[in-house]
PDB file of C-alpha atoms in Angstrom:
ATOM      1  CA  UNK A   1     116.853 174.963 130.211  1.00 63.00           C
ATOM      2  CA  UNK A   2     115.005 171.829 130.169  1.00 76.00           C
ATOM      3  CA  UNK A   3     115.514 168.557 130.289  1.00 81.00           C
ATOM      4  CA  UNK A   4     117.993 166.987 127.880  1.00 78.00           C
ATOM      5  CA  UNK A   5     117.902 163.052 126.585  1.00 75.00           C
ATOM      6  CA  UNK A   6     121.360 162.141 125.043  1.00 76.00           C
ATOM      7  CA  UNK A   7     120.942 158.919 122.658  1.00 71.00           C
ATOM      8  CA  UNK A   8     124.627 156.721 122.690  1.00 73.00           C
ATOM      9  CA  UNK A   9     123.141 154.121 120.770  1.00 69.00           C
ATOM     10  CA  UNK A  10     120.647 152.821 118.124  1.00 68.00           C
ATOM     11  CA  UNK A  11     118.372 150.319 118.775  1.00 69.00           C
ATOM     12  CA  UNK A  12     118.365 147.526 116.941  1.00 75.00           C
ATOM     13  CA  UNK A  13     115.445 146.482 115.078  1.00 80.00           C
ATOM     14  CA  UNK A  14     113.458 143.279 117.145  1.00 85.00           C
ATOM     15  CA  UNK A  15     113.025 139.987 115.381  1.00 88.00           C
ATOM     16  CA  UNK A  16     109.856 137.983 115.934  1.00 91.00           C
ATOM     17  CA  UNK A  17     109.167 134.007 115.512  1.00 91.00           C
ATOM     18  CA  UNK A  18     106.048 132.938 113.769  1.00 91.00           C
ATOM     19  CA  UNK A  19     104.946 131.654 116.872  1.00 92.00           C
ATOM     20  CA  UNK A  20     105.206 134.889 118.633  1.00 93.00           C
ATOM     21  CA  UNK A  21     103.248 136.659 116.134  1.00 93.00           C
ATOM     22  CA  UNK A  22     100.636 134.119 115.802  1.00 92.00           C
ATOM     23  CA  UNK A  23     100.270 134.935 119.935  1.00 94.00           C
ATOM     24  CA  UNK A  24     100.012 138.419 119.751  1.00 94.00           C
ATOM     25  CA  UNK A  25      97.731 138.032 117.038  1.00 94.00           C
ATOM     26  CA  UNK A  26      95.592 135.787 118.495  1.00 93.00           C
ATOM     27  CA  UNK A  27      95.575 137.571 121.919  1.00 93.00           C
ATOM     28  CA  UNK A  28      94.455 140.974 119.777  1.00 93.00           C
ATOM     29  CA  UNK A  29      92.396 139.291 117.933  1.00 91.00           C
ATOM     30  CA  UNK A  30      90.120 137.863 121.292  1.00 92.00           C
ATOM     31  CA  UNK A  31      86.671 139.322 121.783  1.00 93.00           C
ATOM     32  CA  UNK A  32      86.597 142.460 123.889  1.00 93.00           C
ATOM     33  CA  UNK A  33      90.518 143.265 123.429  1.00 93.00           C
ATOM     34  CA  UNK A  34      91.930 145.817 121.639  1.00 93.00           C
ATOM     35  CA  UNK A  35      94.966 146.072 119.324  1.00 94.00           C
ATOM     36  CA  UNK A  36      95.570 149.367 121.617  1.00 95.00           C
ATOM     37  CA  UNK A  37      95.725 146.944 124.221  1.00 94.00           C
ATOM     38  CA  UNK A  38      97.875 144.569 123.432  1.00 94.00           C
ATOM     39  CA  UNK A  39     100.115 146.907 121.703  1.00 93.00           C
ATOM     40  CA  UNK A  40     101.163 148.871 124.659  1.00 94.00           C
ATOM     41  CA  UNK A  41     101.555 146.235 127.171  1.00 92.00           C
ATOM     42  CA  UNK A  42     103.555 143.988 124.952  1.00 92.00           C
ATOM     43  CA  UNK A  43     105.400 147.349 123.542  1.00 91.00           C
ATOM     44  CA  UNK A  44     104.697 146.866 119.813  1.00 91.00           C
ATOM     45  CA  UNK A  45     103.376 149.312 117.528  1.00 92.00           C
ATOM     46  CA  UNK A  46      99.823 148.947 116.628  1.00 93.00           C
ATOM     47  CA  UNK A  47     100.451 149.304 112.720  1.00 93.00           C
ATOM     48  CA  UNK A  48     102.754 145.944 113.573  1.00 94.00           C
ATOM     49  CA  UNK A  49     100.027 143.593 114.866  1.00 94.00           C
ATOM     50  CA  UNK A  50      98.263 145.162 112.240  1.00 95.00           C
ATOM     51  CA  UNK A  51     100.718 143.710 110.078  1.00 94.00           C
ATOM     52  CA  UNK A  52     100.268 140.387 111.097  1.00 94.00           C
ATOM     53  CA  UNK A  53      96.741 139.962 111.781  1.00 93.00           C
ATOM     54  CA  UNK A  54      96.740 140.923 107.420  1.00 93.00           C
ATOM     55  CA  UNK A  55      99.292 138.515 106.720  1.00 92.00           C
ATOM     56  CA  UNK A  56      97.718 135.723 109.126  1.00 91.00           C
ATOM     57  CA  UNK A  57      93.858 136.527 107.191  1.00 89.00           C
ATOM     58  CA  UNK A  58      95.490 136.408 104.020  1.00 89.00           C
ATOM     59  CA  UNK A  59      98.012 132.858 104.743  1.00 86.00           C
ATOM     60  CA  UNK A  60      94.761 131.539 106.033  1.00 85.00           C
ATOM     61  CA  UNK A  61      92.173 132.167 102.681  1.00 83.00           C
ATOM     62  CA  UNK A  62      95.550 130.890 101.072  1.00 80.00           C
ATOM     63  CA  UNK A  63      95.377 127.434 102.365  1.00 80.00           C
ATOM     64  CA  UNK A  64      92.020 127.296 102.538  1.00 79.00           C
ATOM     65  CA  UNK A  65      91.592 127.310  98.712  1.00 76.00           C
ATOM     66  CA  UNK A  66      91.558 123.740  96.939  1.00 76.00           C
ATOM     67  CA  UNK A  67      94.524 122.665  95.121  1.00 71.00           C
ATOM     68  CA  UNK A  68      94.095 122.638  92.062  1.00 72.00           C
ATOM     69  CA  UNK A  69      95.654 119.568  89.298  1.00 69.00           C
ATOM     70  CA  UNK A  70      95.780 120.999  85.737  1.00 68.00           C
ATOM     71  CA  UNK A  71      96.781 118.449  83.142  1.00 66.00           C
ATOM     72  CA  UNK A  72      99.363 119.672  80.728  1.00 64.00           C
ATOM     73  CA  UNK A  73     101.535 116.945  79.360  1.00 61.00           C
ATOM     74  CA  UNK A  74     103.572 113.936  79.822  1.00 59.00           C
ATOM     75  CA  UNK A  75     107.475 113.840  79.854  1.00 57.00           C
ATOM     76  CA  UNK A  76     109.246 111.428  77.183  1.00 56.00           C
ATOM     77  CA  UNK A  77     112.551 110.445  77.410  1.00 53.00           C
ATOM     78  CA  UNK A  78     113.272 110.946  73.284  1.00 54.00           C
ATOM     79  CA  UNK A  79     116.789 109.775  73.405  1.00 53.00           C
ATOM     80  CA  UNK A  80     118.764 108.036  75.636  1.00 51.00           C
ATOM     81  CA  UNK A  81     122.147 108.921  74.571  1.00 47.00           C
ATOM     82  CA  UNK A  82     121.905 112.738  74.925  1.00 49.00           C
ATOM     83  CA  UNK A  83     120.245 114.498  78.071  1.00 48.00           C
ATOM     84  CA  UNK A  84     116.604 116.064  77.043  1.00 47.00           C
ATOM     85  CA  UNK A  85     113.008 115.289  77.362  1.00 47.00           C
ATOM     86  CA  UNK A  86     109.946 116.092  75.471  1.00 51.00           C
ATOM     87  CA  UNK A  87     107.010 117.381  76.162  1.00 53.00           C
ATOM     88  CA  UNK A  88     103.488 116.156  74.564  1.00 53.00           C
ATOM     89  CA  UNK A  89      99.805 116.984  74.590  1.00 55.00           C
ATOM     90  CA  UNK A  90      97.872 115.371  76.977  1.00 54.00           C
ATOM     91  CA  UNK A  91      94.938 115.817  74.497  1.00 57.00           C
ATOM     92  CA  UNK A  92      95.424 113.861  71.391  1.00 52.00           C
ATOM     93  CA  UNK A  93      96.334 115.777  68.140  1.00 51.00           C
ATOM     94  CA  UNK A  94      93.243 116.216  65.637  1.00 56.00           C
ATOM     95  CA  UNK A  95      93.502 113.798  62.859  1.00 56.00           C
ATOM     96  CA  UNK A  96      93.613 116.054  60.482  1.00 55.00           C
ATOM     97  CA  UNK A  97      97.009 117.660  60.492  1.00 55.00           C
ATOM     98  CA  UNK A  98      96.053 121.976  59.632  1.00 57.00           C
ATOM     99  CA  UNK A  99      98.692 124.279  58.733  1.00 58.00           C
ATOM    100  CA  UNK A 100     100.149 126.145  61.224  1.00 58.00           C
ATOM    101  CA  UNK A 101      99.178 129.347  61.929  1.00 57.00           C
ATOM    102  CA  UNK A 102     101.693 131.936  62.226  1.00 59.00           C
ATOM    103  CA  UNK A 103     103.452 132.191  65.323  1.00 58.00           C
ATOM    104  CA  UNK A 104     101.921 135.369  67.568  1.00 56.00           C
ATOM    105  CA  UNK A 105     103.287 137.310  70.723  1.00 57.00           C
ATOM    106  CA  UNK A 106     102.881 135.533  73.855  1.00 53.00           C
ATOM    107  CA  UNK A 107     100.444 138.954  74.828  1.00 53.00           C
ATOM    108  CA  UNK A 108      97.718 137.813  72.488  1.00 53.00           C
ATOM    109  CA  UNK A 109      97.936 134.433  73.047  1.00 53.00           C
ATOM    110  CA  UNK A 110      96.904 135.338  76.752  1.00 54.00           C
ATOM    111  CA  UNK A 111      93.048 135.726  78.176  1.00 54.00           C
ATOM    112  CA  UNK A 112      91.767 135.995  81.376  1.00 51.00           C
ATOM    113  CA  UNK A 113      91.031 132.161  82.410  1.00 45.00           C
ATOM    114  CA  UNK A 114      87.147 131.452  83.547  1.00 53.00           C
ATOM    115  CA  UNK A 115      87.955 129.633  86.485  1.00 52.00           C
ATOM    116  CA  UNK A 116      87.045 130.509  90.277  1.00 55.00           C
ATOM    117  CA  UNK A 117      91.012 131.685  90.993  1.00 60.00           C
ATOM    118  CA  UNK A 118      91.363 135.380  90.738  1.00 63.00           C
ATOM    119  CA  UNK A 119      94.129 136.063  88.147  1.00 69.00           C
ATOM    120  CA  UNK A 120      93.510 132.987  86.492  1.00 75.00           C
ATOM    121  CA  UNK A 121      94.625 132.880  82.577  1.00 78.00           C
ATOM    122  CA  UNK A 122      94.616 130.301  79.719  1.00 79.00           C
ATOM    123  CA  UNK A 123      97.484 130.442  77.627  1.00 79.00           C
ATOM    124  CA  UNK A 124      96.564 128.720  74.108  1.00 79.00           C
ATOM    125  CA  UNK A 125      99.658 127.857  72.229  1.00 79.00           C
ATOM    126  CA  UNK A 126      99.508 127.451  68.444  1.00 77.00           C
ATOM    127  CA  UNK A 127     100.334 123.769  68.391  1.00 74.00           C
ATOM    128  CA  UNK A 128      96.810 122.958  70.230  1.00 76.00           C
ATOM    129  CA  UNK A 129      98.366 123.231  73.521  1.00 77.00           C
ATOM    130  CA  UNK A 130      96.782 125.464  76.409  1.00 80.00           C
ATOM    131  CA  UNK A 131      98.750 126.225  79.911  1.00 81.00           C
ATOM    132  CA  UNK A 132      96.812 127.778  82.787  1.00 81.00           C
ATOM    133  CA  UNK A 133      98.012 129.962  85.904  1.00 82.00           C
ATOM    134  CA  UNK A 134      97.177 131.784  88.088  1.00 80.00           C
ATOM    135  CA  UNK A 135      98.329 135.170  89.807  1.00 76.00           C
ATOM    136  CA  UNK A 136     100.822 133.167  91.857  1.00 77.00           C
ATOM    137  CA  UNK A 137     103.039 132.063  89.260  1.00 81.00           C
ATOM    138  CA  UNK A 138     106.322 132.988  88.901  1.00 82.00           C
ATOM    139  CA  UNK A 139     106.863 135.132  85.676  1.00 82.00           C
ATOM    140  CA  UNK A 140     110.559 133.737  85.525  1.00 84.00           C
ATOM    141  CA  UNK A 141     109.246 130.386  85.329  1.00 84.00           C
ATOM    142  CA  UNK A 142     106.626 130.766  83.512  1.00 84.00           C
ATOM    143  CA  UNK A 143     109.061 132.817  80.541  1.00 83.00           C
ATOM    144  CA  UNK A 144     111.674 129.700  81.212  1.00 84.00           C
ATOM    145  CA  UNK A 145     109.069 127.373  80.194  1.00 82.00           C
ATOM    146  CA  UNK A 146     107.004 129.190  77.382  1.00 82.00           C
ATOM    147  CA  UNK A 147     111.030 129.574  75.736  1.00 81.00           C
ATOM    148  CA  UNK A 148     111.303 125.847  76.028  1.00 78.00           C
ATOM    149  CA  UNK A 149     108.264 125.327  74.196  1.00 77.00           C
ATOM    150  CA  UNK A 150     109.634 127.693  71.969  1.00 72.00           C
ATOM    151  CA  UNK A 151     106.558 130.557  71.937  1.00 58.00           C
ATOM    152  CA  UNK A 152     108.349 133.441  73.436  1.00 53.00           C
ATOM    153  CA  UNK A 153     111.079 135.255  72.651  1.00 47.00           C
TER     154      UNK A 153
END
């Protein structure tokens, strides 16, 4: 019979700062070293570091984008008695006052937005109104806030 390995206990999955994978990720990341490399001396698997070295590429195109300052309203205080606030256009309404379209579903109201962000849209509201995202918005909020305007269901 051969040799026998009894296990007693689990390991316990390891836990590591963002300072601790921003070194390992810049060691493996150095010219001439390996992920290979660093991976067995430090004992982490390779698919790890390659992990990080994703997340770290993809935080750092992240920040390096321009912020971007899109226009959308101002906040009124309509009445001081009860809680609430308004929203209006920061464009001025045309002078002209047109009859309002029906109301349509959210879906068709959205298009994909020109702009240099990937997954940017425009949303045009009836009322003249037009609120842009991108792909990092949160749908929650963004549902919260089309309901408050009163254009979803």
């Amino acid at each position: 019979m051969g040799r026998m390995e009894v296990i007693t206990r689990t390991e316990r999955r390891r836990t590591y700062s963002e300072a601790e994978k921003a070194a390992v990720v810049a060691e493996a990341s150095a010219p001439g070293v390996t992920v290979r490399e660093v991976s067995r001396r430090l004992g982490i698997a390779e698919s790890l570091i390659y992990n990080w070295r994703s997340a770290h590429r993809k935080a750092a195109n992240i920040a390096s984008e321009p912020l971007q300052f899109i226009p959308y309203g101002v906040v009124v205080d309509t009445d001081h008695a009860k809680p609430g606030t308004a929203l209006t256009p920061a464009t001025p309404a045309p002078a002209s006052p047109k009859p309002s379209p029906p109301a349509a579903p959210v879906e068709d109201l959205i298009r994909p937005h020109p702009g240099s962000r990937p997954g940017g849209i425009d949303i045009d509201l009836p009322a003249g109104v037009r609120v842009s995202v991108d792909s990092y918005v949160n749908e929650k909020a963004l549902a919260r806030v089309l309901r408050a305007l009163g254009h979803a269901s």
